Coordinates of C-alpha atoms and ligand atoms in Angstrom, one line a residue:
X26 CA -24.9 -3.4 -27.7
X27 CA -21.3 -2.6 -27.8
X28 CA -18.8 -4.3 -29.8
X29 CA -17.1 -7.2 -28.9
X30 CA -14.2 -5.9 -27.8
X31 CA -11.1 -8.0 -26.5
X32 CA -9.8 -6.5 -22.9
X33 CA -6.2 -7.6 -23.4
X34 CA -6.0 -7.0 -26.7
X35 CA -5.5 -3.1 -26.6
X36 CA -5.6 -0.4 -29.6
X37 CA -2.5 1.5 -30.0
X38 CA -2.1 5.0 -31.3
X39 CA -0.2 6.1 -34.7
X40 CA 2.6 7.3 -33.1
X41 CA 3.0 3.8 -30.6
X42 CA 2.2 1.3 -33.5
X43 CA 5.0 2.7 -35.8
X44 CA 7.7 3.2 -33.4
X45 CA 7.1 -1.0 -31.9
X46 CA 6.7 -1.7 -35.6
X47 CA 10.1 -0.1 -36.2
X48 CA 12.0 -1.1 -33.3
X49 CA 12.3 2.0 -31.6
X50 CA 12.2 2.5 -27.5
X51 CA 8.7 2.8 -25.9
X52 CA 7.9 3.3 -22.6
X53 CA 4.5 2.4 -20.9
X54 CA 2.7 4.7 -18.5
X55 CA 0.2 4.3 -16.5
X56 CA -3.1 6.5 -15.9
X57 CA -3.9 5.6 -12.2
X58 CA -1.5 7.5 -10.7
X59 CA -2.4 10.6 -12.8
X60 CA -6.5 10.4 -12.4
X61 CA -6.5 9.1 -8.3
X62 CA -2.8 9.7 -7.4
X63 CA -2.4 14.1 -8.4
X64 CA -5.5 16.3 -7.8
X65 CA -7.0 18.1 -10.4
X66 CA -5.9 20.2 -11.8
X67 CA -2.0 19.5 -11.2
X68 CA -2.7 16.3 -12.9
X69 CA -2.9 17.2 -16.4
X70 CA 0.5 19.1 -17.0
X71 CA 2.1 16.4 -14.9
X72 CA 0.9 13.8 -17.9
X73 CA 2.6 16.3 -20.3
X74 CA 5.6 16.8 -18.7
X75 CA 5.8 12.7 -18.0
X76 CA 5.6 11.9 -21.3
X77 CA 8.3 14.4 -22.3
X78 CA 10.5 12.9 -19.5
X79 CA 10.2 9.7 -21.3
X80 CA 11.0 11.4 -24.7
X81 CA 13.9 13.3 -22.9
X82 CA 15.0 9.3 -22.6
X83 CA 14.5 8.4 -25.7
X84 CA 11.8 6.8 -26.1
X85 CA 8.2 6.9 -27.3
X86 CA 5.9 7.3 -24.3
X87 CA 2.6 5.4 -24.7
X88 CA -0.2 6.1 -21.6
X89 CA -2.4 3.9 -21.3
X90 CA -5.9 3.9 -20.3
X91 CA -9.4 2.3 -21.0
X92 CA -11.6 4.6 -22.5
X93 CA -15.7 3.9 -23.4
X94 CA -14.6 -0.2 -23.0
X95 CA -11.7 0.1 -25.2
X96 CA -8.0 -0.4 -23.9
X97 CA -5.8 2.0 -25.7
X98 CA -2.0 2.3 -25.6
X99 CA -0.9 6.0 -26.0
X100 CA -3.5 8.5 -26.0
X101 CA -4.2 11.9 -27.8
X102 CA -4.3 14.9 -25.8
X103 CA -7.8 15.2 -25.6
X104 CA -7.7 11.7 -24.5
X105 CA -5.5 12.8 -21.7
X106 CA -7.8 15.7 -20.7
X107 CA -10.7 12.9 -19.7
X108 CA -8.5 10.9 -18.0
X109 CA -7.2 14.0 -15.7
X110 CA -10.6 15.6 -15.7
X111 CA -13.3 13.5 -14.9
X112 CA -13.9 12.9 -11.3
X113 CA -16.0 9.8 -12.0
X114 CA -13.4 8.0 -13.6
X115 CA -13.0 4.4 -12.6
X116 CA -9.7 2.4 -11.2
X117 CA -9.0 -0.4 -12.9
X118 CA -6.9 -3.6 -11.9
X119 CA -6.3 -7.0 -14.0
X120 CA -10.0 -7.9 -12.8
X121 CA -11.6 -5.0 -13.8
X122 CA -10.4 -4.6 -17.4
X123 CA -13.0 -7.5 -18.6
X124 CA -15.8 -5.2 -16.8
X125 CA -15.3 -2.3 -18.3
X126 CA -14.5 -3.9 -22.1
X127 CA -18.1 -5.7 -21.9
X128 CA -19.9 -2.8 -20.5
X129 CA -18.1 0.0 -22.4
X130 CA -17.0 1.8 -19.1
X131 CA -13.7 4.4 -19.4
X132 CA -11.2 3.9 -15.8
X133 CA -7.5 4.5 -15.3
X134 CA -5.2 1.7 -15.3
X135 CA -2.9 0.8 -12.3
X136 CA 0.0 -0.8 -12.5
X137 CA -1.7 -4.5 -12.7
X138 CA -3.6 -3.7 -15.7
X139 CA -0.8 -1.0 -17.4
X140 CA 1.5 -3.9 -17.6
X141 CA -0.8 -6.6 -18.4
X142 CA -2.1 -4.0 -21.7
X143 CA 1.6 -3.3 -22.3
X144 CA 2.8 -6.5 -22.5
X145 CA 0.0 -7.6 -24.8
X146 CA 1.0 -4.3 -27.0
X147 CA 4.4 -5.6 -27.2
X148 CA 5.8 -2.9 -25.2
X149 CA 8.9 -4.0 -22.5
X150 CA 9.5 -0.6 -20.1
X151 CA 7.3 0.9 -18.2
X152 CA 7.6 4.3 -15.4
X153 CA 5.3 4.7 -12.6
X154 CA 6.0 6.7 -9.3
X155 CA 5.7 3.8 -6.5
X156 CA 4.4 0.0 -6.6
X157 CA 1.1 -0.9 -4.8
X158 CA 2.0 -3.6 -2.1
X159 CA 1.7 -5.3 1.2
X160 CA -0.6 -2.7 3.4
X161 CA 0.7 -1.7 6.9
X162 CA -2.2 -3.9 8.6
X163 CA -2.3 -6.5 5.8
X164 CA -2.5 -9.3 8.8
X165 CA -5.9 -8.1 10.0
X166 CA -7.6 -6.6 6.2
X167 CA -5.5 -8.7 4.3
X168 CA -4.8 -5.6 1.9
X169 CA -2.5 -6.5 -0.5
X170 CA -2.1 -4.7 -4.2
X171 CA -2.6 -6.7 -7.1
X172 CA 0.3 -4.9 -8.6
X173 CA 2.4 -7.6 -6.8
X174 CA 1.2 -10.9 -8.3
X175 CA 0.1 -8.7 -11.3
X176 CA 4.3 -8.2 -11.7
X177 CA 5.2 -12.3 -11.3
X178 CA 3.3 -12.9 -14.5
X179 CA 4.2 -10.1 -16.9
X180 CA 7.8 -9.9 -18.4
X181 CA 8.6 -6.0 -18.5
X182 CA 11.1 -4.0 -16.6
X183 CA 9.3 -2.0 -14.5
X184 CA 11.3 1.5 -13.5
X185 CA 9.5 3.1 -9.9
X186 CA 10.8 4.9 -6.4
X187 CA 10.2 1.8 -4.5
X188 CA 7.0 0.8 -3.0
X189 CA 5.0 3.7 -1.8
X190 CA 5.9 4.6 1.8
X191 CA 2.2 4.2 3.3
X192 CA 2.5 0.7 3.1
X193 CA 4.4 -2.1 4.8
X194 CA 8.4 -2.0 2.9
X195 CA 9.7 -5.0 4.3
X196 CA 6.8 -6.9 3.5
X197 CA 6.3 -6.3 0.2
X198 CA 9.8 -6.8 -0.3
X199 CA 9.3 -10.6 1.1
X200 CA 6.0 -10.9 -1.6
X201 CA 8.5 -9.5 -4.2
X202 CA 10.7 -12.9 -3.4
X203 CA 8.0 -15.0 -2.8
X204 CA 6.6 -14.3 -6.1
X205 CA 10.2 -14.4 -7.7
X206 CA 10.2 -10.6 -9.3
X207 CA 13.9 -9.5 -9.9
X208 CA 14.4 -6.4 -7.6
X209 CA 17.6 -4.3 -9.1
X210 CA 18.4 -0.9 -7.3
X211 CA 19.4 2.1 -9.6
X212 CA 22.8 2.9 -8.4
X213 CA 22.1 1.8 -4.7
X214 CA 21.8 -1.4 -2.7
X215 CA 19.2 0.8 -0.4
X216 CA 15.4 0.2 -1.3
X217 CA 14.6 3.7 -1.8
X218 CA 11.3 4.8 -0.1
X219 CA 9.5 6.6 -2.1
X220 CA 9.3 10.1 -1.1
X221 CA 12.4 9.7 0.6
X222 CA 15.7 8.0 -0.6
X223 CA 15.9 5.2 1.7
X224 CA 13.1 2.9 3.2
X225 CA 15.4 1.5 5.3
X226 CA 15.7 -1.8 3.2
X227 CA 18.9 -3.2 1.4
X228 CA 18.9 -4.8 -1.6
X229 CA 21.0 -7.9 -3.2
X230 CA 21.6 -6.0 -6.3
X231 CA 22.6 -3.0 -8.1
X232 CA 23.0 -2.1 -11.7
X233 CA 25.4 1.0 -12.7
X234 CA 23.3 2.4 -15.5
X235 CA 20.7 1.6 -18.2
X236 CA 22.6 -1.1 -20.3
X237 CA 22.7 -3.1 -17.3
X238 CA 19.4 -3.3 -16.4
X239 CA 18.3 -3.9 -20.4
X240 CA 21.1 -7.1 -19.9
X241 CA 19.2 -8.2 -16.9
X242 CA 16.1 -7.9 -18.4
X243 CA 17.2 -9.8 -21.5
X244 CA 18.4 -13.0 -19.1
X245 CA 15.5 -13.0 -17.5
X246 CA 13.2 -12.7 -20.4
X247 CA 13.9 -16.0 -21.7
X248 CA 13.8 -17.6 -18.1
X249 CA 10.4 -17.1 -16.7
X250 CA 7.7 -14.9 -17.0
X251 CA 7.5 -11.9 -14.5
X252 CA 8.9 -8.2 -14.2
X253 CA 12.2 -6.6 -13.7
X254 CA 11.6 -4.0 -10.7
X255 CA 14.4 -1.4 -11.4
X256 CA 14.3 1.3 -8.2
X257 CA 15.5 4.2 -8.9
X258 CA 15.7 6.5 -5.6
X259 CA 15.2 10.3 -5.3
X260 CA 18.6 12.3 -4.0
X261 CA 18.8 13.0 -0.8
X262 CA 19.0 16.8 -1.6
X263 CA 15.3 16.3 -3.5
X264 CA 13.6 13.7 -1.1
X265 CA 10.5 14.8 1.4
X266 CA 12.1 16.0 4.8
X267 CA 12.3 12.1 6.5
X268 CA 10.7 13.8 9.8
X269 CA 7.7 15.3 8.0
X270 CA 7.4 12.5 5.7
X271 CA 7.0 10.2 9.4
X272 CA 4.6 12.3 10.6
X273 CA 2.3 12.7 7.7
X274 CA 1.9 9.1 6.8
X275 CA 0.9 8.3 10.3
X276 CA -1.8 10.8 10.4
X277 CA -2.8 9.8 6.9
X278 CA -3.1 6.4 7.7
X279 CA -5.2 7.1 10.6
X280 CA -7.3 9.2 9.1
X281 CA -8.1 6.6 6.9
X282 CA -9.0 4.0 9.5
X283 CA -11.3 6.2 11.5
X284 CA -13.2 7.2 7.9
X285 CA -13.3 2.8 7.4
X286 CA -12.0 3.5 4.0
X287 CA -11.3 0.0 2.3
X288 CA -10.3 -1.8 -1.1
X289 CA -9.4 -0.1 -3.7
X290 CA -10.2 4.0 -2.5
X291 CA -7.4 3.2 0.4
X292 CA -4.3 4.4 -2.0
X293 CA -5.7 7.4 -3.8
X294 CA -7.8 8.6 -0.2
X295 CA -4.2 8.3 1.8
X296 CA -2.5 10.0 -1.2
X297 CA -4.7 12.8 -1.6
X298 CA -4.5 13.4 2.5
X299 CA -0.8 13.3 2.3
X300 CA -1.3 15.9 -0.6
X301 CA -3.3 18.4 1.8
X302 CA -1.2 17.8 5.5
X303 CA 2.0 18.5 3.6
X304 CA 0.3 21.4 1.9
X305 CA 2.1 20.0 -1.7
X306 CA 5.3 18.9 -0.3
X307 CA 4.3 15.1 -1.2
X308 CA 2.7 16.2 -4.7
X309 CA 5.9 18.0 -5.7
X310 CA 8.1 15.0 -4.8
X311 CA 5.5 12.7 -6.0
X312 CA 5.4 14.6 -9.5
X313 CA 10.2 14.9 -9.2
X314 CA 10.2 11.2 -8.2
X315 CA 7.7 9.9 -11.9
X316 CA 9.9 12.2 -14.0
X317 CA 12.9 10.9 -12.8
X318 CA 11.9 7.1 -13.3
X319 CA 10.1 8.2 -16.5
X320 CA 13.6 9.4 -18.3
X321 CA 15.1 6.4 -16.6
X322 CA 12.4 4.3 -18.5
X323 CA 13.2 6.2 -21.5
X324 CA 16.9 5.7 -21.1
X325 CA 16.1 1.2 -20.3
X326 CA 14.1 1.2 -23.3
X327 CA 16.3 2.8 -25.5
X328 CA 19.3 0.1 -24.3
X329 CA 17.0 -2.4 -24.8
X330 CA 15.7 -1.0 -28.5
X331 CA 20.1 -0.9 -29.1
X332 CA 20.5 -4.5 -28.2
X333 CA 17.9 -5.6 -30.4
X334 CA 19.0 -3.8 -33.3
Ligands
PSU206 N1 2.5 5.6 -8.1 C1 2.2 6.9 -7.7 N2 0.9 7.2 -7.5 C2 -0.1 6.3 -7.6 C3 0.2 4.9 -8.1 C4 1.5 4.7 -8.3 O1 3.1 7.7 -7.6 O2 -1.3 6.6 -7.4 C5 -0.9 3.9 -8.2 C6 -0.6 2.8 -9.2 O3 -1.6 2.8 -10.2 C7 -0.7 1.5 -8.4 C8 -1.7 1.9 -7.4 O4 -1.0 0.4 -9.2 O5 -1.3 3.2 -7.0 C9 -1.8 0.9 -6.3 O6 -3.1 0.9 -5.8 P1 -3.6 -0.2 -4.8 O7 -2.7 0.0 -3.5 O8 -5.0 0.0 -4.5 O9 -3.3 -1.5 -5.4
MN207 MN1 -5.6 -2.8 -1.9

Protein backbone atom coordinates (compact mmCIF):
# COMPACT_ATOMS: atom_id res chain seq x y z
CA UNK A 1 0.00 0.00 0.00
CA UNK A 2 1.06 3.55 -0.48
CA UNK A 3 0.46 6.26 1.89
CA UNK A 4 -2.50 8.20 1.94
CA UNK A 5 -1.34 10.94 0.28
CA UNK A 6 -3.51 14.14 -0.41
CA UNK A 7 -3.39 15.25 -4.40
CA UNK A 8 -3.88 18.96 -3.70
CA UNK A 9 -2.09 19.20 -0.85
CA UNK A 10 1.59 19.22 -2.40
CA UNK A 11 5.06 18.90 -0.61
CA UNK A 12 7.36 21.85 -1.09
CA UNK A 13 11.06 21.85 -1.19
CA UNK A 14 13.44 23.73 1.51
CA UNK A 15 14.26 26.41 -0.60
CA UNK A 16 10.11 27.08 -1.74
CA UNK A 17 8.79 26.62 1.89
CA UNK A 18 11.20 29.35 3.34
CA UNK A 19 11.05 31.88 0.75
CA UNK A 20 6.51 31.69 0.94
CA UNK A 21 7.21 31.47 4.65
CA UNK A 22 9.21 34.72 4.44
CA UNK A 23 7.35 36.64 1.99
CA UNK A 24 9.61 36.50 -0.78
CA UNK A 25 8.58 36.26 -4.77
CA UNK A 26 8.02 32.66 -6.14
CA UNK A 27 7.22 31.77 -9.29
CA UNK A 28 5.50 28.45 -10.34
CA UNK A 29 6.56 26.35 -13.30
CA UNK A 30 5.21 23.80 -14.87
CA UNK A 31 6.73 20.31 -15.96
CA UNK A 32 4.46 19.45 -19.01
CA UNK A 33 5.92 21.62 -21.31
CA UNK A 34 9.46 20.43 -20.44
CA UNK A 35 8.83 16.39 -20.44
CA UNK A 36 6.08 16.44 -23.79
CA UNK A 37 6.64 20.00 -25.04
CA UNK A 38 11.09 19.93 -25.76
CA UNK A 39 12.63 16.66 -26.93
CA UNK A 40 15.21 15.06 -25.03
CA UNK A 41 17.70 15.93 -24.50
CA UNK A 42 17.21 19.81 -25.14
CA UNK A 43 14.72 19.61 -22.36
CA UNK A 44 16.82 19.35 -19.42
CA UNK A 45 19.11 22.58 -19.77
CA UNK A 46 16.07 24.41 -20.82
CA UNK A 47 14.54 23.50 -17.04
CA UNK A 48 17.91 25.06 -15.82
CA UNK A 49 18.04 27.88 -17.65
CA UNK A 50 14.04 28.57 -16.88
CA UNK A 51 14.48 28.49 -13.51
CA UNK A 52 17.39 30.96 -13.62
CA UNK A 53 15.19 33.22 -15.85
CA UNK A 54 12.81 33.32 -13.02
CA UNK A 55 15.70 34.07 -10.52
CA UNK A 56 17.09 36.68 -13.01
CA UNK A 57 13.38 38.18 -11.96
CA UNK A 58 13.67 37.89 -8.71
CA UNK A 59 12.06 35.37 -7.57
CA UNK A 60 12.31 31.81 -6.28
CA UNK A 61 11.38 29.35 -9.02
CA UNK A 62 9.47 26.31 -7.74
CA UNK A 63 8.73 23.33 -10.74
CA UNK A 64 6.38 21.42 -10.05
CA UNK A 65 5.67 17.87 -10.73
CA UNK A 66 4.15 14.64 -9.29
CA UNK A 67 6.65 12.25 -8.64
CA UNK A 68 5.96 8.30 -7.23
CA UNK A 69 2.15 9.80 -6.20
CA UNK A 70 3.47 12.64 -4.43
CA UNK A 71 2.82 16.35 -5.70
CA UNK A 72 5.90 18.36 -5.08
CA UNK A 73 6.46 22.14 -5.53
CA UNK A 74 10.15 22.79 -6.53
CA UNK A 75 12.21 20.02 -7.26
CA UNK A 76 15.98 18.92 -6.83
CA UNK A 77 18.01 18.49 -9.74
CA UNK A 78 17.91 14.98 -9.77
CA UNK A 79 14.30 15.39 -9.55
CA UNK A 80 14.47 17.45 -12.75
CA UNK A 81 16.61 14.79 -14.49
CA UNK A 82 13.41 12.20 -14.22
CA UNK A 83 11.08 14.51 -15.27
CA UNK A 84 13.29 15.45 -18.62
CA UNK A 85 14.44 11.84 -18.99
CA UNK A 86 11.98 9.37 -18.75
CA UNK A 87 10.08 8.73 -21.87
CA UNK A 88 7.20 7.04 -19.97
CA UNK A 89 6.44 9.81 -17.96
CA UNK A 90 2.74 10.56 -17.67
CA UNK A 91 0.60 14.02 -18.46
CA UNK A 92 -1.29 15.04 -15.87
CA UNK A 93 -4.38 17.51 -15.83
CA UNK A 94 -6.78 18.45 -12.73
CA UNK A 95 -8.36 14.84 -13.20
CA UNK A 96 -5.45 13.01 -13.28
CA UNK A 97 -3.65 14.25 -10.13
CA UNK A 98 -6.11 12.01 -7.79
CA UNK A 99 -4.90 8.94 -10.13
CA UNK A 100 -1.59 9.19 -9.85
CA UNK A 101 -1.62 10.24 -5.74
CA UNK A 102 -3.69 6.82 -5.03
CA UNK A 103 -1.63 4.74 -7.24
CA UNK A 104 1.73 6.27 -6.62
CA UNK A 105 2.29 7.05 -10.40
CA UNK A 106 5.15 10.06 -11.31
CA UNK A 107 3.60 12.49 -14.58
CA UNK A 108 4.30 16.09 -15.51
CA UNK A 109 1.86 18.67 -14.65
CA UNK A 110 0.18 20.98 -17.34
CA UNK A 111 -0.96 24.07 -16.76
CA UNK A 112 -4.54 22.77 -15.14
CA UNK A 113 -2.82 20.85 -12.48
CA UNK A 114 0.58 23.40 -12.01
CA UNK A 115 -1.91 25.98 -10.98
CA UNK A 116 -4.25 24.02 -9.14
CA UNK A 117 -0.80 22.60 -6.91
CA UNK A 118 0.36 26.16 -6.84
CA UNK A 119 -2.35 27.75 -5.56
CA UNK A 120 -2.79 25.17 -2.83
CA UNK A 121 1.09 25.84 -2.08
CA UNK A 122 0.27 29.37 -1.65
CA UNK A 123 2.16 30.39 -4.54
CA UNK A 124 0.51 33.49 -6.83
CA UNK A 125 2.80 33.71 -10.33
CA UNK A 126 3.26 31.31 -12.52
CA UNK A 127 5.50 31.09 -16.33
CA UNK A 128 4.61 28.74 -18.96
CA UNK A 129 5.31 29.08 -22.78
CA UNK A 130 1.64 29.07 -24.33
CA UNK A 131 -2.01 28.12 -22.84
CA UNK A 132 -3.73 24.96 -23.93
CA UNK A 133 -7.20 25.99 -25.52
CA UNK A 134 -9.97 25.77 -27.96
CA UNK A 135 -8.56 23.15 -30.79
CA UNK A 136 -8.84 24.30 -34.56
CA UNK A 137 -11.71 21.56 -35.14
CA UNK A 138 -13.16 21.84 -31.57
CA UNK A 139 -16.82 21.89 -33.33
CA UNK A 140 -16.46 18.25 -34.68
CA UNK A 141 -13.86 16.59 -31.59
CA UNK A 142 -14.94 18.96 -29.13
CA UNK A 143 -11.13 19.39 -28.09
CA UNK A 144 -10.83 21.82 -25.71
CA UNK A 145 -7.84 22.17 -22.92
CA UNK A 146 -8.67 21.97 -19.46
CA UNK A 147 -6.19 24.64 -18.92
CA UNK A 148 -9.15 27.02 -19.71
CA UNK A 149 -11.80 26.23 -17.05
CA UNK A 150 -8.74 24.99 -15.07
CA UNK A 151 -7.79 29.13 -15.07
CA UNK A 152 -11.57 30.41 -14.07
CA UNK A 153 -11.21 28.67 -10.78
CA UNK A 154 -7.65 29.30 -9.59
CA UNK A 155 -6.60 32.90 -8.45
CA UNK A 156 -2.87 33.28 -9.88
CA UNK A 157 -1.51 35.56 -12.45
CA UNK A 158 -0.55 33.46 -15.09
CA UNK A 159 2.50 35.06 -17.35
CA UNK A 160 2.56 32.94 -21.18
CA UNK A 161 3.04 33.98 -25.13
CA UNK A 162 -0.60 33.72 -25.81
CA UNK A 163 -2.31 30.51 -26.64
CA UNK A 164 -0.23 28.21 -28.61
CA UNK A 165 -0.68 28.94 -32.37
CA UNK A 166 -1.90 25.27 -33.41
CA UNK A 167 -5.00 25.92 -31.95
CA UNK A 168 -8.13 28.10 -32.67
CA UNK A 169 -6.91 32.03 -31.16
CA UNK A 170 -10.11 33.65 -31.52
CA UNK A 171 -11.82 30.99 -29.88
CA UNK A 172 -10.15 30.53 -27.03
CA UNK A 173 -10.11 34.02 -26.54
CA UNK A 174 -14.24 33.96 -26.52
CA UNK A 175 -13.80 30.78 -23.69
CA UNK A 176 -11.34 33.14 -21.87
CA UNK A 177 -14.52 35.67 -21.54
CA UNK A 178 -16.97 33.19 -21.15
CA UNK A 179 -15.25 31.84 -18.24
CA UNK A 180 -14.44 35.48 -16.93
CA UNK A 181 -10.31 35.10 -16.91
CA UNK A 182 -8.77 38.72 -16.94
CA UNK A 183 -6.70 38.82 -20.18
CA UNK A 184 -3.92 41.83 -19.85
CA UNK A 185 -1.34 42.16 -22.76
CA UNK A 186 2.33 42.95 -21.76
CA UNK A 187 2.98 46.24 -23.36
CA UNK A 188 0.54 45.52 -26.38
CA UNK A 189 -3.18 45.46 -27.10
CA UNK A 190 -2.20 42.55 -29.89
CA UNK A 191 -2.80 38.97 -28.50
CA UNK A 192 0.61 37.77 -29.28
CA UNK A 193 0.73 34.34 -31.07
CA UNK A 194 2.90 32.42 -29.68
CA UNK A 195 5.77 31.76 -31.86
CA UNK A 196 5.06 34.83 -33.55
CA UNK A 197 4.19 38.33 -32.00
CA UNK A 198 0.80 38.81 -33.21
CA UNK A 199 -2.18 36.19 -33.56
CA UNK A 200 -3.96 38.57 -35.20
CA UNK A 201 -6.28 39.31 -32.02
CA UNK A 202 -6.58 42.69 -30.05
CA UNK A 203 -6.97 42.90 -26.68
CA UNK A 204 -9.11 45.44 -24.27
CA UNK A 205 -6.13 45.88 -22.11
CA UNK A 206 -2.65 46.66 -21.50
CA UNK A 207 -0.45 47.06 -18.55
CA UNK A 208 2.99 49.08 -18.87
CA UNK A 209 5.15 46.99 -16.68
CA UNK A 210 5.20 44.50 -13.65
CA UNK A 211 3.59 46.78 -10.86
CA UNK A 212 0.69 47.04 -12.92
CA UNK A 213 -0.14 43.67 -13.50
CA UNK A 214 0.60 42.80 -9.51
CA UNK A 215 -2.24 45.87 -9.00
CA UNK A 216 -4.51 44.02 -11.22
CA UNK A 217 -3.97 40.97 -9.72
CA UNK A 218 -4.56 42.36 -6.19
CA UNK A 219 -8.24 43.86 -7.45
CA UNK A 220 -9.09 40.89 -8.73
CA UNK A 221 -8.02 38.66 -5.99
CA UNK A 222 -10.50 39.74 -3.66
CA UNK A 223 -13.34 39.74 -6.41
CA UNK A 224 -13.63 36.23 -7.68
CA UNK A 225 -11.78 33.35 -8.01
CA UNK A 226 -9.85 32.74 -11.34
CA UNK A 227 -6.41 33.71 -13.04
CA UNK A 228 -4.84 36.86 -14.35
CA UNK A 229 -3.56 35.85 -17.99
CA UNK A 230 -0.67 38.37 -18.44
CA UNK A 231 0.68 37.92 -22.48
CA UNK A 232 3.65 38.84 -22.94
CA UNK A 233 4.62 38.72 -26.86
CA UNK A 234 7.99 37.78 -28.44
CA UNK A 235 9.69 40.84 -30.62
CA UNK A 236 9.19 40.92 -33.83
CA UNK A 237 13.02 40.79 -34.46
CA UNK A 238 12.88 37.15 -32.29
CA UNK A 239 9.45 35.68 -33.47
CA UNK A 240 9.31 32.42 -36.01
CA UNK A 241 9.32 33.76 -39.70
CA UNK A 242 5.16 34.30 -39.86
CA UNK A 243 5.36 32.51 -43.42
CA UNK A 244 7.14 29.43 -42.12
CA UNK A 245 5.34 29.46 -38.98
CA UNK A 246 1.85 29.18 -41.54
CA UNK A 247 3.13 26.53 -43.24
CA UNK A 248 4.37 24.29 -40.59
CA UNK A 249 1.32 24.32 -38.39
CA UNK A 250 -0.75 23.31 -41.30
CA UNK A 251 1.25 20.32 -42.05
CA UNK A 252 1.55 19.55 -38.48
CA UNK A 253 -1.96 19.65 -37.93
CA UNK A 254 -2.51 17.40 -40.73
CA UNK A 255 -0.25 15.15 -39.94
CA UNK A 256 -1.87 14.67 -36.92
CA UNK A 257 -5.31 13.90 -38.39
CA UNK A 258 -4.18 11.38 -40.82
CA UNK A 259 -2.18 9.49 -37.75
CA UNK A 260 -6.05 9.85 -35.71
CA UNK A 261 -4.08 11.15 -32.88
CA UNK A 262 -6.66 12.29 -30.01
CA UNK A 263 -6.95 13.55 -26.34
CA UNK A 264 -4.40 14.36 -24.56
CA UNK A 265 -1.11 13.08 -27.12
CA UNK A 266 -2.60 15.92 -29.68
CA UNK A 267 -0.40 18.94 -28.10
CA UNK A 268 2.96 17.22 -27.44
CA UNK A 269 2.61 14.93 -31.06
CA UNK A 270 1.91 18.46 -33.02
CA UNK A 271 4.67 20.09 -31.02
CA UNK A 272 7.29 17.59 -31.44
CA UNK A 273 6.27 17.60 -35.50
CA UNK A 274 6.65 21.34 -35.58
CA UNK A 275 10.01 20.64 -33.71
CA UNK A 276 11.32 18.27 -36.78
CA UNK A 277 9.63 20.39 -40.10
CA UNK A 278 11.16 23.48 -38.82
CA UNK A 279 14.32 21.60 -38.16
CA UNK A 280 14.50 23.65 -34.40
CA UNK A 281 13.35 26.82 -35.50
CA UNK A 282 10.00 26.28 -33.29
CA UNK A 283 12.17 24.68 -30.30
CA UNK A 284 14.53 27.67 -30.22
CA UNK A 285 11.57 30.24 -30.07
CA UNK A 286 9.64 27.91 -28.00
CA UNK A 287 12.65 27.71 -25.40
CA UNK A 288 13.24 32.41 -26.16
CA UNK A 289 9.49 32.81 -25.70
CA UNK A 290 9.41 30.56 -21.65
CA UNK A 291 12.45 32.51 -20.62
CA UNK A 292 11.15 35.66 -21.51
CA UNK A 293 7.68 35.01 -19.66
CA UNK A 294 9.69 33.30 -16.86
CA UNK A 295 11.76 36.61 -15.86
CA UNK A 296 8.48 38.41 -16.50
CA UNK A 297 7.04 35.99 -13.82
CA UNK A 298 9.93 36.70 -11.79
CA UNK A 299 9.69 40.38 -12.21
CA UNK A 300 5.14 40.04 -11.23
CA UNK A 301 6.07 38.14 -8.37
CA UNK A 302 8.55 40.25 -6.99
CA UNK A 303 5.82 43.49 -7.35
CA UNK A 304 3.47 41.42 -5.86
CA UNK A 305 6.05 40.13 -2.85
CA UNK A 306 6.73 44.54 -2.59
CA UNK A 307 3.10 45.24 -2.18
CA UNK A 308 2.69 42.84 0.49
CA UNK A 309 5.48 43.84 2.49
N1 LIG B 1 3.60 25.70 -23.26
C1 LIG B 1 4.61 25.28 -24.07
N2 LIG B 1 4.68 23.93 -24.35
C2 LIG B 1 3.79 23.02 -23.82
C3 LIG B 1 2.74 23.49 -22.96
C4 LIG B 1 2.69 24.85 -22.72
O1 LIG B 1 5.43 26.07 -24.55
O2 LIG B 1 3.90 21.82 -24.09
C5 LIG B 1 1.77 22.48 -22.35
C6 LIG B 1 1.11 22.99 -21.07
O3 LIG B 1 1.38 22.05 -20.05
C7 LIG B 1 -0.37 23.02 -21.36
C8 LIG B 1 -0.48 21.88 -22.33
O4 LIG B 1 -1.16 22.87 -20.22
O5 LIG B 1 0.66 22.12 -23.18
C9 LIG B 1 -1.80 21.88 -23.06
O6 LIG B 1 -2.12 20.56 -23.38
P1 LIG B 1 -3.60 20.22 -23.92
O7 LIG B 1 -3.73 20.97 -25.22
O8 LIG B 1 -3.62 18.73 -24.12
O9 LIG B 1 -4.55 20.68 -22.86
MN1 LIG C 1 -7.20 18.33 -25.55
Amino acid sequence: MHAATTPSRPILSPEVAGALRDGRPVVALESTLLAHGLPRPDNRAAADHVEAAVRAGGAVPATIAVLDGVPRVGLTPAEVDRVCADPELAKLGVRDLPVAAALGLSGATTVSSTALLAEAAGIAVFATGGLGGVHRQAADTFDESADLTALSRTSLVLVCAGVKSILDVPATLERLESLSVTVLGYRTTTFPGFYVADSGSTLDWSVADAEQAAAVFAARRPLAPGAVVVANPLPADEQLDPVLHDRVIADALAAADAAGVRGKAVTPFVLDHLHRASEGATLAVNVRLVLRNAELAGRIASALAARAA
